[in-house]
CSV table of C-alpha atoms in Angstrom, one decimal:
chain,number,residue,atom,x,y,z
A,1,UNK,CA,0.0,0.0,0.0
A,2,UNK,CA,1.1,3.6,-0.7
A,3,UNK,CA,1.9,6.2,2.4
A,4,UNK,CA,2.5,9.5,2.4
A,5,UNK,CA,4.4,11.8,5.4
A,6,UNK,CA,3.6,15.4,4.6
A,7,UNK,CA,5.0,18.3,6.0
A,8,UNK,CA,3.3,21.6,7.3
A,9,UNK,CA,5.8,23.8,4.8
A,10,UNK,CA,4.3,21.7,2.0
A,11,UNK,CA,7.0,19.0,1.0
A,12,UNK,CA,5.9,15.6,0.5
A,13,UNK,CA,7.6,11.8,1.0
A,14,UNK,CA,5.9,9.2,-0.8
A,15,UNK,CA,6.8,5.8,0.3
A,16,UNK,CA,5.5,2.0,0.6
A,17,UNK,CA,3.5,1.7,3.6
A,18,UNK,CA,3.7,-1.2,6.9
A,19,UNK,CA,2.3,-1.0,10.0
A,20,UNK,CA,-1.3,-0.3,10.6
A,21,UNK,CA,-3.3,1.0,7.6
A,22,UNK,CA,-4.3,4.6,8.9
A,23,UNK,CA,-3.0,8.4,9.7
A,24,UNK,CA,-1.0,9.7,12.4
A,25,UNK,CA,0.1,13.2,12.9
A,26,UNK,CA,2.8,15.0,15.3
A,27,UNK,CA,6.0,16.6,14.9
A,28,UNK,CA,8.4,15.0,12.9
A,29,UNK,CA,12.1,14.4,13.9
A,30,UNK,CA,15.2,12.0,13.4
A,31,UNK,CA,17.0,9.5,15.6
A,32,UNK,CA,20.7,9.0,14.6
A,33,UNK,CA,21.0,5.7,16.4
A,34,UNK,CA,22.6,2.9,14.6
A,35,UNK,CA,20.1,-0.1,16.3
A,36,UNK,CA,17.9,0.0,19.3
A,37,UNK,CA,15.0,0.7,17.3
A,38,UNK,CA,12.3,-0.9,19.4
A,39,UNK,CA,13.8,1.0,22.4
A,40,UNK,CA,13.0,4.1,20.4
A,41,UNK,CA,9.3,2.8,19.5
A,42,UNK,CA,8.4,2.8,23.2
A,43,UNK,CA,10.5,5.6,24.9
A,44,UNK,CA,7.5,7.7,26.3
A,45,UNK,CA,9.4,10.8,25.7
A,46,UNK,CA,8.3,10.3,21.6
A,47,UNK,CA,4.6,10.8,22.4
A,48,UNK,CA,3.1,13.4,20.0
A,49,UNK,CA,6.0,12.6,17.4
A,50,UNK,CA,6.9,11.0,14.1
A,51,UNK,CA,10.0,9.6,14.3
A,52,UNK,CA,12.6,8.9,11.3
A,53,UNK,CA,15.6,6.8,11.8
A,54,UNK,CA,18.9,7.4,9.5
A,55,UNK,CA,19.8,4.0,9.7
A,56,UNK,CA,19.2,2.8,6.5
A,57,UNK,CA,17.3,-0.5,7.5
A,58,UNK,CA,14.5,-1.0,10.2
A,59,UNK,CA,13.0,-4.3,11.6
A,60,UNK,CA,15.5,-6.8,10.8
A,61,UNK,CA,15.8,-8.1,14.2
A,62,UNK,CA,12.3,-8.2,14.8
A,63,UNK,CA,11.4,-7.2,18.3
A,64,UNK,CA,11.1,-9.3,21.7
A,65,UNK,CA,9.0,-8.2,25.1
A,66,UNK,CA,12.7,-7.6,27.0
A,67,UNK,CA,13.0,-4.6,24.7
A,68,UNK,CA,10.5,-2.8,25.7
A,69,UNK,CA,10.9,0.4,27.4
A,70,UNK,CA,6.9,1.2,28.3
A,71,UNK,CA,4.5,-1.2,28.5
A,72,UNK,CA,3.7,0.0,24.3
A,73,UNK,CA,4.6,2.0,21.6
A,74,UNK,CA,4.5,6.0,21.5
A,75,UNK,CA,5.7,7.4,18.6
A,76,UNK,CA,2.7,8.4,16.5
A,77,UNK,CA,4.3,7.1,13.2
A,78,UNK,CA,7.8,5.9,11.5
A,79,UNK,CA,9.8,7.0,8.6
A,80,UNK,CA,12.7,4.7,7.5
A,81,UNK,CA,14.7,4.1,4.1
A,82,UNK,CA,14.5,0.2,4.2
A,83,UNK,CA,11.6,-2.1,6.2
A,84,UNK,CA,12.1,-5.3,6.4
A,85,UNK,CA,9.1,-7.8,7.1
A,86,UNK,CA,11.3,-10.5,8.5
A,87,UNK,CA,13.2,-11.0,11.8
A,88,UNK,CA,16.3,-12.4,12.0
A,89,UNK,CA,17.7,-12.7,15.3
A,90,UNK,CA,17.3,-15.5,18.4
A,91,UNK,CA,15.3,-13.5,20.7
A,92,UNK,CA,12.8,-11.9,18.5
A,93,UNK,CA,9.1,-13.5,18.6
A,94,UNK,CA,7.2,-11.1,17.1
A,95,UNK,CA,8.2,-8.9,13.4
A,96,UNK,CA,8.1,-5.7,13.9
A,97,UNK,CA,5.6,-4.6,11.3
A,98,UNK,CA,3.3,-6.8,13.5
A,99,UNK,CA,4.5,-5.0,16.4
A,100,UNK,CA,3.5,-1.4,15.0
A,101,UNK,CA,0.5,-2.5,13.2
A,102,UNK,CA,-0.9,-3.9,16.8
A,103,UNK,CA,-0.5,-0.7,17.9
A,104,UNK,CA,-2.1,1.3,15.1
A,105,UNK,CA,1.2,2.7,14.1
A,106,UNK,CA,1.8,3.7,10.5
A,107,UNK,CA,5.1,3.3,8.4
A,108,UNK,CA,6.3,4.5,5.4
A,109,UNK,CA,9.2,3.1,4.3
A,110,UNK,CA,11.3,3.7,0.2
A,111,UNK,CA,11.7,7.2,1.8
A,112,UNK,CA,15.1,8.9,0.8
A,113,UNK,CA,15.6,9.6,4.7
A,114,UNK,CA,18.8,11.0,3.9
A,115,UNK,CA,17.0,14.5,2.1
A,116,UNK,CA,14.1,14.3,4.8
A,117,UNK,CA,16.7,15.0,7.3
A,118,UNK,CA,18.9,17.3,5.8
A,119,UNK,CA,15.3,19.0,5.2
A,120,UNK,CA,14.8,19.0,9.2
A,121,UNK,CA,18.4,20.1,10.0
A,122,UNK,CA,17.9,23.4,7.9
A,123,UNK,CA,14.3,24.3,8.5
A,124,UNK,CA,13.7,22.8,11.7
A,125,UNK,CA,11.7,20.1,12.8
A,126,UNK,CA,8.3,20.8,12.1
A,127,UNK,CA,4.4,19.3,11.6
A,128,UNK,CA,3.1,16.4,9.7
A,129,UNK,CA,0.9,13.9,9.0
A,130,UNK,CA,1.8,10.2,8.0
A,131,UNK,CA,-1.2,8.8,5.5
A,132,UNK,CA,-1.7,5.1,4.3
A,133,UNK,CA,-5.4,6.6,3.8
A,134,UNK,CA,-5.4,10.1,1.9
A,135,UNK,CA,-3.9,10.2,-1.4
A,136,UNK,CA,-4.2,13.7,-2.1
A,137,UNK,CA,-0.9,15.6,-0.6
A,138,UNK,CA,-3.0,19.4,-0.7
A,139,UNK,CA,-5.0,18.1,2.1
A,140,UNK,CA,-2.5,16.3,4.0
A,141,UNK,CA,-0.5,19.5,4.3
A,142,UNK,CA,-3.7,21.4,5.2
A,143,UNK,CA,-4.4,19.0,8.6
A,144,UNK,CA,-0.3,18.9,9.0
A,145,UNK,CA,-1.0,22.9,9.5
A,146,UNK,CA,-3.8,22.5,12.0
A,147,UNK,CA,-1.5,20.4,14.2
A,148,UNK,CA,-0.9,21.5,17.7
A,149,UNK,CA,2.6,22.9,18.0
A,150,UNK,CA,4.7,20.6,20.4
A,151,UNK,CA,6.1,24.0,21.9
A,152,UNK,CA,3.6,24.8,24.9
A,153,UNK,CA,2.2,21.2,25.3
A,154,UNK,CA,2.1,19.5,28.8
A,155,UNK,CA,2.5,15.6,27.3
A,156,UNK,CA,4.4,14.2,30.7
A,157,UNK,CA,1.0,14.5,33.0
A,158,UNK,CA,-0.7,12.4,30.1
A,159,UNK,CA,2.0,9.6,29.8
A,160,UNK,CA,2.7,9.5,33.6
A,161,UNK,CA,1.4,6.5,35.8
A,162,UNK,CA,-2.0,7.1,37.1
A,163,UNK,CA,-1.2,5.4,40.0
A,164,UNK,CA,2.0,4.2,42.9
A,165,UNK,CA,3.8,1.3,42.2
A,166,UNK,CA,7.0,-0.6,43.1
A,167,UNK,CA,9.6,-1.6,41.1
A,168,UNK,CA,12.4,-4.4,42.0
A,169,UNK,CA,13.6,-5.6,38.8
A,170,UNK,CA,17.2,-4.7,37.7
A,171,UNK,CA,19.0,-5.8,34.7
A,172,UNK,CA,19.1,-9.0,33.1
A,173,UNK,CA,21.6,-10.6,30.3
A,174,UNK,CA,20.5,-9.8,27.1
A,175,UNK,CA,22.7,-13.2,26.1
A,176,UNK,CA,24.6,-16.4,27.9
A,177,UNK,CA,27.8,-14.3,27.1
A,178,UNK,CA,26.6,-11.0,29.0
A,179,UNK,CA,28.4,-10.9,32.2
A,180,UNK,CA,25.7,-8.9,34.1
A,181,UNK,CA,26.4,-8.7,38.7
A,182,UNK,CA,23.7,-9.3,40.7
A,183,UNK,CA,21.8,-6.3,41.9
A,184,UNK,CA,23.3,-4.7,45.0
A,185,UNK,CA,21.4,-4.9,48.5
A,186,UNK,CA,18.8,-2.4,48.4
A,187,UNK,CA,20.4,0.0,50.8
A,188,UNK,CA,18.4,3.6,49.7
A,189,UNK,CA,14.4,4.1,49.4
A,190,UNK,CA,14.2,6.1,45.8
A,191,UNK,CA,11.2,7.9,44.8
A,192,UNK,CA,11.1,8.0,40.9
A,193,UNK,CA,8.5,10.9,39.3
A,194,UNK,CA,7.1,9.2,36.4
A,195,UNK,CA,7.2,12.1,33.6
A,196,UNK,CA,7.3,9.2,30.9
A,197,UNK,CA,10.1,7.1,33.0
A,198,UNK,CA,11.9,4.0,31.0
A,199,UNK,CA,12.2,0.6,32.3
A,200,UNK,CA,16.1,0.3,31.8
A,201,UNK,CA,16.2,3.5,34.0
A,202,UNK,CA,14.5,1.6,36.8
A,203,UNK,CA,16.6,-1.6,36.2
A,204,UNK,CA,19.6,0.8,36.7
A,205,UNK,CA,18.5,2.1,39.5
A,206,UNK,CA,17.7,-1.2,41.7
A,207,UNK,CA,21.2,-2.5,40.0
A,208,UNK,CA,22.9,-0.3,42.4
A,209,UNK,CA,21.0,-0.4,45.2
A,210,UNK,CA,17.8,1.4,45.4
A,211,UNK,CA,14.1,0.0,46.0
A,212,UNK,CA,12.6,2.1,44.1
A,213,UNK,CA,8.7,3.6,43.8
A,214,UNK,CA,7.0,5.2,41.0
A,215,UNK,CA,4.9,7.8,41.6
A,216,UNK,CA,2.3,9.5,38.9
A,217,UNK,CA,3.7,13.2,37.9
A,218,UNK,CA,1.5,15.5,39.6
A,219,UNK,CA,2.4,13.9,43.5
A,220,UNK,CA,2.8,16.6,45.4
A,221,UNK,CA,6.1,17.5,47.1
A,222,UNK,CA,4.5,16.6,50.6
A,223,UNK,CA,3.2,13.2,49.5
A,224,UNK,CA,6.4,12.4,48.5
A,225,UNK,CA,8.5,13.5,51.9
A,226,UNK,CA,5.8,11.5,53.5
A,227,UNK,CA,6.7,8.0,51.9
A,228,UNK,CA,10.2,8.8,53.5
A,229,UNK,CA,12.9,8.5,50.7
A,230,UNK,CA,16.5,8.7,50.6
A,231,UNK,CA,16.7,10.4,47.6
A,232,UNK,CA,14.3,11.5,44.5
A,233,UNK,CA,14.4,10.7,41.0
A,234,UNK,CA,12.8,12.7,37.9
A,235,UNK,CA,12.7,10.9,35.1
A,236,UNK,CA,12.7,11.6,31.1
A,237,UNK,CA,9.4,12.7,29.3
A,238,UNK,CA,7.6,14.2,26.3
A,239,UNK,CA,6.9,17.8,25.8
A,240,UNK,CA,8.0,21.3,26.4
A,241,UNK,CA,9.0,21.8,30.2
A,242,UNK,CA,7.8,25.3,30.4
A,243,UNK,CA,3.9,24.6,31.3
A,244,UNK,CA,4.8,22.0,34.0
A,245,UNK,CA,4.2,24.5,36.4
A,246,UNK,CA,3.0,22.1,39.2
A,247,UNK,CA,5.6,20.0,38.6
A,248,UNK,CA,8.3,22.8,39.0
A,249,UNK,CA,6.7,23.7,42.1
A,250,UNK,CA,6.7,20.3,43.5
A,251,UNK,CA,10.5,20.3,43.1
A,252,UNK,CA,11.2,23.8,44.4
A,253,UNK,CA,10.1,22.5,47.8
A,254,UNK,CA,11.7,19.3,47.6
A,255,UNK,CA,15.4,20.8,47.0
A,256,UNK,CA,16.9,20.9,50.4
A,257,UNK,CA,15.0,17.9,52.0
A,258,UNK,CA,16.4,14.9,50.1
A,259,UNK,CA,18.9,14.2,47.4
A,260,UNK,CA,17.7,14.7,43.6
A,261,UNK,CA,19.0,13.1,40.6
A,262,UNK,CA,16.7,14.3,37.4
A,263,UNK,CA,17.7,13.1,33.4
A,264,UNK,CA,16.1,14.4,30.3
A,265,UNK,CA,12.6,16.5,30.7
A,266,UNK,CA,13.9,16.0,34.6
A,267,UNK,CA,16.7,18.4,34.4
A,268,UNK,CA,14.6,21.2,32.1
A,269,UNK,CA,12.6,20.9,35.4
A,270,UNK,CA,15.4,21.4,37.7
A,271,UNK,CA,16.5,24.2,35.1
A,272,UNK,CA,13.3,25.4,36.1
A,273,UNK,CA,13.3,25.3,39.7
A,274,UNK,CA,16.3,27.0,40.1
A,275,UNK,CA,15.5,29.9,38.4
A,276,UNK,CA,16.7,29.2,35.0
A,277,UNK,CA,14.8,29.1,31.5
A,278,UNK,CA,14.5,26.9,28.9
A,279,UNK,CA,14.1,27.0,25.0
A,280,UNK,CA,13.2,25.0,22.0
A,281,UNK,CA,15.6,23.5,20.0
A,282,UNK,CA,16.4,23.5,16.3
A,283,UNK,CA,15.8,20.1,15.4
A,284,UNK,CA,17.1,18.8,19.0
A,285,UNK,CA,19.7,15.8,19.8
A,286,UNK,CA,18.0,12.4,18.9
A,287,UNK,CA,20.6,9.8,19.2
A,288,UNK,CA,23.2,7.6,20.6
A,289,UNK,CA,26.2,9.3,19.5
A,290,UNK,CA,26.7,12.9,20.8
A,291,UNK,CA,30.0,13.5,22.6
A,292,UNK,CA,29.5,15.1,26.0
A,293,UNK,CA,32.3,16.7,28.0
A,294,UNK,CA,32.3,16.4,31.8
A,295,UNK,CA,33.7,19.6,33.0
A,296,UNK,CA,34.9,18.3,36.3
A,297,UNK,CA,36.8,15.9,35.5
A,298,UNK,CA,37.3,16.6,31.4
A,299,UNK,CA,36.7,12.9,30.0
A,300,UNK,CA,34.8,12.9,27.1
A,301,UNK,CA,31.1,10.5,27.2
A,302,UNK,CA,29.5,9.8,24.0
A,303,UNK,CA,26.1,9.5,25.3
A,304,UNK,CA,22.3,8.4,24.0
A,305,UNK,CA,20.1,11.4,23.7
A,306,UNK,CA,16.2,12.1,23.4
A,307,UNK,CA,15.5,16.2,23.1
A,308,UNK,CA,13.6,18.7,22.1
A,309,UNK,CA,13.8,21.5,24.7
A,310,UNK,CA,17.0,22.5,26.6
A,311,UNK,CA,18.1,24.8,29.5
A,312,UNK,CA,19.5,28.1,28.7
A,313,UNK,CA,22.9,28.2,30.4
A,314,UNK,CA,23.2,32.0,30.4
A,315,UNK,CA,19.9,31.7,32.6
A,316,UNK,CA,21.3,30.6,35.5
A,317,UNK,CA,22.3,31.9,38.8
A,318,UNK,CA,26.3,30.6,38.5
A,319,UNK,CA,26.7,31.2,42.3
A,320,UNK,CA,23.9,28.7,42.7
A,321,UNK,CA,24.7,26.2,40.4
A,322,UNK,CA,27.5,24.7,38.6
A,323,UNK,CA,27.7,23.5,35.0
A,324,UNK,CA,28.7,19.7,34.6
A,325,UNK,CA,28.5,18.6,31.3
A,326,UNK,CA,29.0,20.6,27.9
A,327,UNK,CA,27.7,19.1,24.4
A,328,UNK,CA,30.5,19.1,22.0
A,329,UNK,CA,28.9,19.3,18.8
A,330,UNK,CA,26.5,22.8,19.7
A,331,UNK,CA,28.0,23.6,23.4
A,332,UNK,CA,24.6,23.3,24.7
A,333,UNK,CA,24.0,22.5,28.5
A,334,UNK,CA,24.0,19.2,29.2
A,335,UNK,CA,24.0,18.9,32.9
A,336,UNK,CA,24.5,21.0,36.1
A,337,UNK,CA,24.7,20.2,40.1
A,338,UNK,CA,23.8,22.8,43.1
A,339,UNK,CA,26.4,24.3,45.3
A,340,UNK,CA,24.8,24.4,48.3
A,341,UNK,CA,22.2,21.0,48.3
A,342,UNK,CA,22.3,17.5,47.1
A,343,UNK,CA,21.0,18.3,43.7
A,344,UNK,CA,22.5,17.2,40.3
A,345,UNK,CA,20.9,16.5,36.9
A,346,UNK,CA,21.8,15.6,33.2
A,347,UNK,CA,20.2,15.9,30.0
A,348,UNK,CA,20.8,13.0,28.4
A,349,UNK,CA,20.1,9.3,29.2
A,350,UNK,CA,23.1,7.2,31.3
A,351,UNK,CA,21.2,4.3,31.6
A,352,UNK,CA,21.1,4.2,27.6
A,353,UNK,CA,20.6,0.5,26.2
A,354,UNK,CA,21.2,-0.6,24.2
A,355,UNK,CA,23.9,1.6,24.8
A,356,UNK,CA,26.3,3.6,24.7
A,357,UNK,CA,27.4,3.0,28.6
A,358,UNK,CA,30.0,5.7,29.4
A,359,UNK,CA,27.9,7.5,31.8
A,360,UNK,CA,26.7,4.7,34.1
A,361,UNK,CA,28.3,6.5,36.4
A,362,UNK,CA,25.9,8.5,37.2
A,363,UNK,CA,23.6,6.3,39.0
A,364,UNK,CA,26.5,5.4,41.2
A,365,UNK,CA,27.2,8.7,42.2
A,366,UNK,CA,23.2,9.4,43.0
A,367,UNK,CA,23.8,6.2,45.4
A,368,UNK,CA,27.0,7.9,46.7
A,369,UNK,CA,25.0,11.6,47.4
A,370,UNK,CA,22.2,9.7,49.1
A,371,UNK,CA,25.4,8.1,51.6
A,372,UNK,CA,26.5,11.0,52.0
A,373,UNK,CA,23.2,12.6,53.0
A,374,UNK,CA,22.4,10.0,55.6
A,375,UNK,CA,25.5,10.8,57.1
A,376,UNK,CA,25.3,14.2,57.3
């Protein structure tokens, strides 16, 4: 069947269409990842958007349930060069055009991806509307127009846990020659706010230590102090940070009382809280291949990224906080700590899998404030 992804400044991709037989619409952007494409497919922090990958072919190792990063799929549609029907790998059981088209998820694929994301880089991500269903492009620009823009949208209260829960489970081999430790004795109570929070985040986090519990976005700052925790967690998420205003607040009042460790949409909220301001991006960092420098000790991580918005550096109160990490490619922020409390955050994703691993360290040294704390 024929599919069409058209584009709110009027260019159209005609492709071969997978997946489910109908329309999706959102913003469209581009992953740079090499594999992990099912991660990608259910990372909560795609909700609203159309995703393209660069690499050049999609669903050839199928997809499995320990892949998963939600319980389902939220990207709204896919754009890819090559899609392959068939699955070739041990642990797949299910293709993943059956995958997407379970979950009423479109595909176009025979899409020079290459001049769709050159197109992005220079105008800017932007609106569209992915069609196995309309054939006429005039109209599909027209509804790609009438899209909500993503800047302004609260999409982290809508993905976000509607209720508490617990989660032990930490990381398991992906294969008989994966040396993975057993988890650590669960030494620290961690609260994790659920903005559109990824299982491998929560693996990491009971790998070294923490029992950990999930609590729906909007908790309020006093419901959390009441379940006692040794530290607090804000997680990754969709949307633009700026009209999570409860969320901020919630945070303000928890800075001081117990240690924080927020990634992702979780430090635009920190950004927030502090005093700072955030902006939208270009065509953001989508990937899991962007060099980050630590400025305290100058090692260079090449680190997975998911975003949209970012904190504005130049925003900031320097005798407050102190800037971590620096993106080499754009020198955007990538991660600050507070002088004066327990607070530290980074805005890309250290628990990355199916990788890149450099900045596992992080979750260590979240384990090592919350010590630290106890002591104090």
């Amino acid at each position: 069947m024929q599919a069409i992804l058209a584009l709110e400044d009027g260019r159209i991709f005609s492709g071969i269409g997978h997946g489910a037989k109908g329309e999706c619409y959102g913003e469209v952007v581009f992953n740079t990842s090499i594999t992990g494409y099912q991660e990608i497919f259910t990372d909560p922090s795609y909700a609203g958007q159309i995703v393209v990958l660069t690499n050049p072919q999609i669903g050839n190792y199928g997809t499995n349930p320990d892949d998963n990063e939600a319980t389902h799929p939220y990207i709204e549609g896919l754009v890819v060069r090559e899609f392959s029907d068939q699955a070739s790998n041990w642990r797949s059981d299910q293709e993943a055009d059956s995958f997407l088209a379970r979950n009423q998820i479109p595909i176009v694929s025979e899409v020079d991806t290459r001049a769709l994301v050159r197109h992005l880089r220079t105008r800017g991500v932007m609106r569209g509307v992915l069609s196995a269903i309309e054939r006429d492009p005039r109209k599909l620009v027209e509804k790609a127009k009438n899209i909500p823009s993503m800047a302004g949208l609260d999409l982290a209260s809508a993905v976000s846990t509607p209720t508490l829960y617990h989660w032990t489970h930490g990381v398991d081999a992906c294969s008989p020659s994966d040396q993975v430790e057993c988890p650590a004795p669960a030494r620290f109570h961690v609260v994790a706010y659920d903005f559109g929070i990824k299982h491998n985040i929560l693996r990491r986090l009971v790998q070294v230590g923490c029992r950990v519990t999930v609590v729906p976005a909007l908790t309020s700052a006093e419901d959390v102090l009441a379940l006692k925790p040794d530290g607090v967690f804000l997680s990754n998420g969709p949307g633009d940070p700026e009209p999570l205003r409860t969320q901020v607040g919630n945070v303000q009042r928890l800075i001081g009382k117990v240690p924080i460790f927020g990634i992702c949409l979780g430090n635009q909220i920190l950004g927030l809280a502090v005093g700072g301001k955030t902006y939208k991006m270009k065509f953001g960092h989508r990937g899991a291949n962007h060099p980050v420098r630590n400025e305290l000790t100058k090692k260079v991580e090449i680190t997975s990224h998911n975003h949209g918005f970012a904190v504005d550096p130049n925003s900031l109160n320097l005798s407050d906080v102190e800037i971590t990490h620096v993106n080499l490619n754009d020198e955007t922020l990538e991660g600050f700590r507070m002088r004066n409390h327990p607070v530290f955050c980074v805005q890309y994703h250290p628990e990355a899998a199916p990788g890149p691993h450099d900045s596992r360290y992080l979750f260590d040294d979240f384990v090592a404030l919350m010590a630290n704390h106890s002591h104090a």
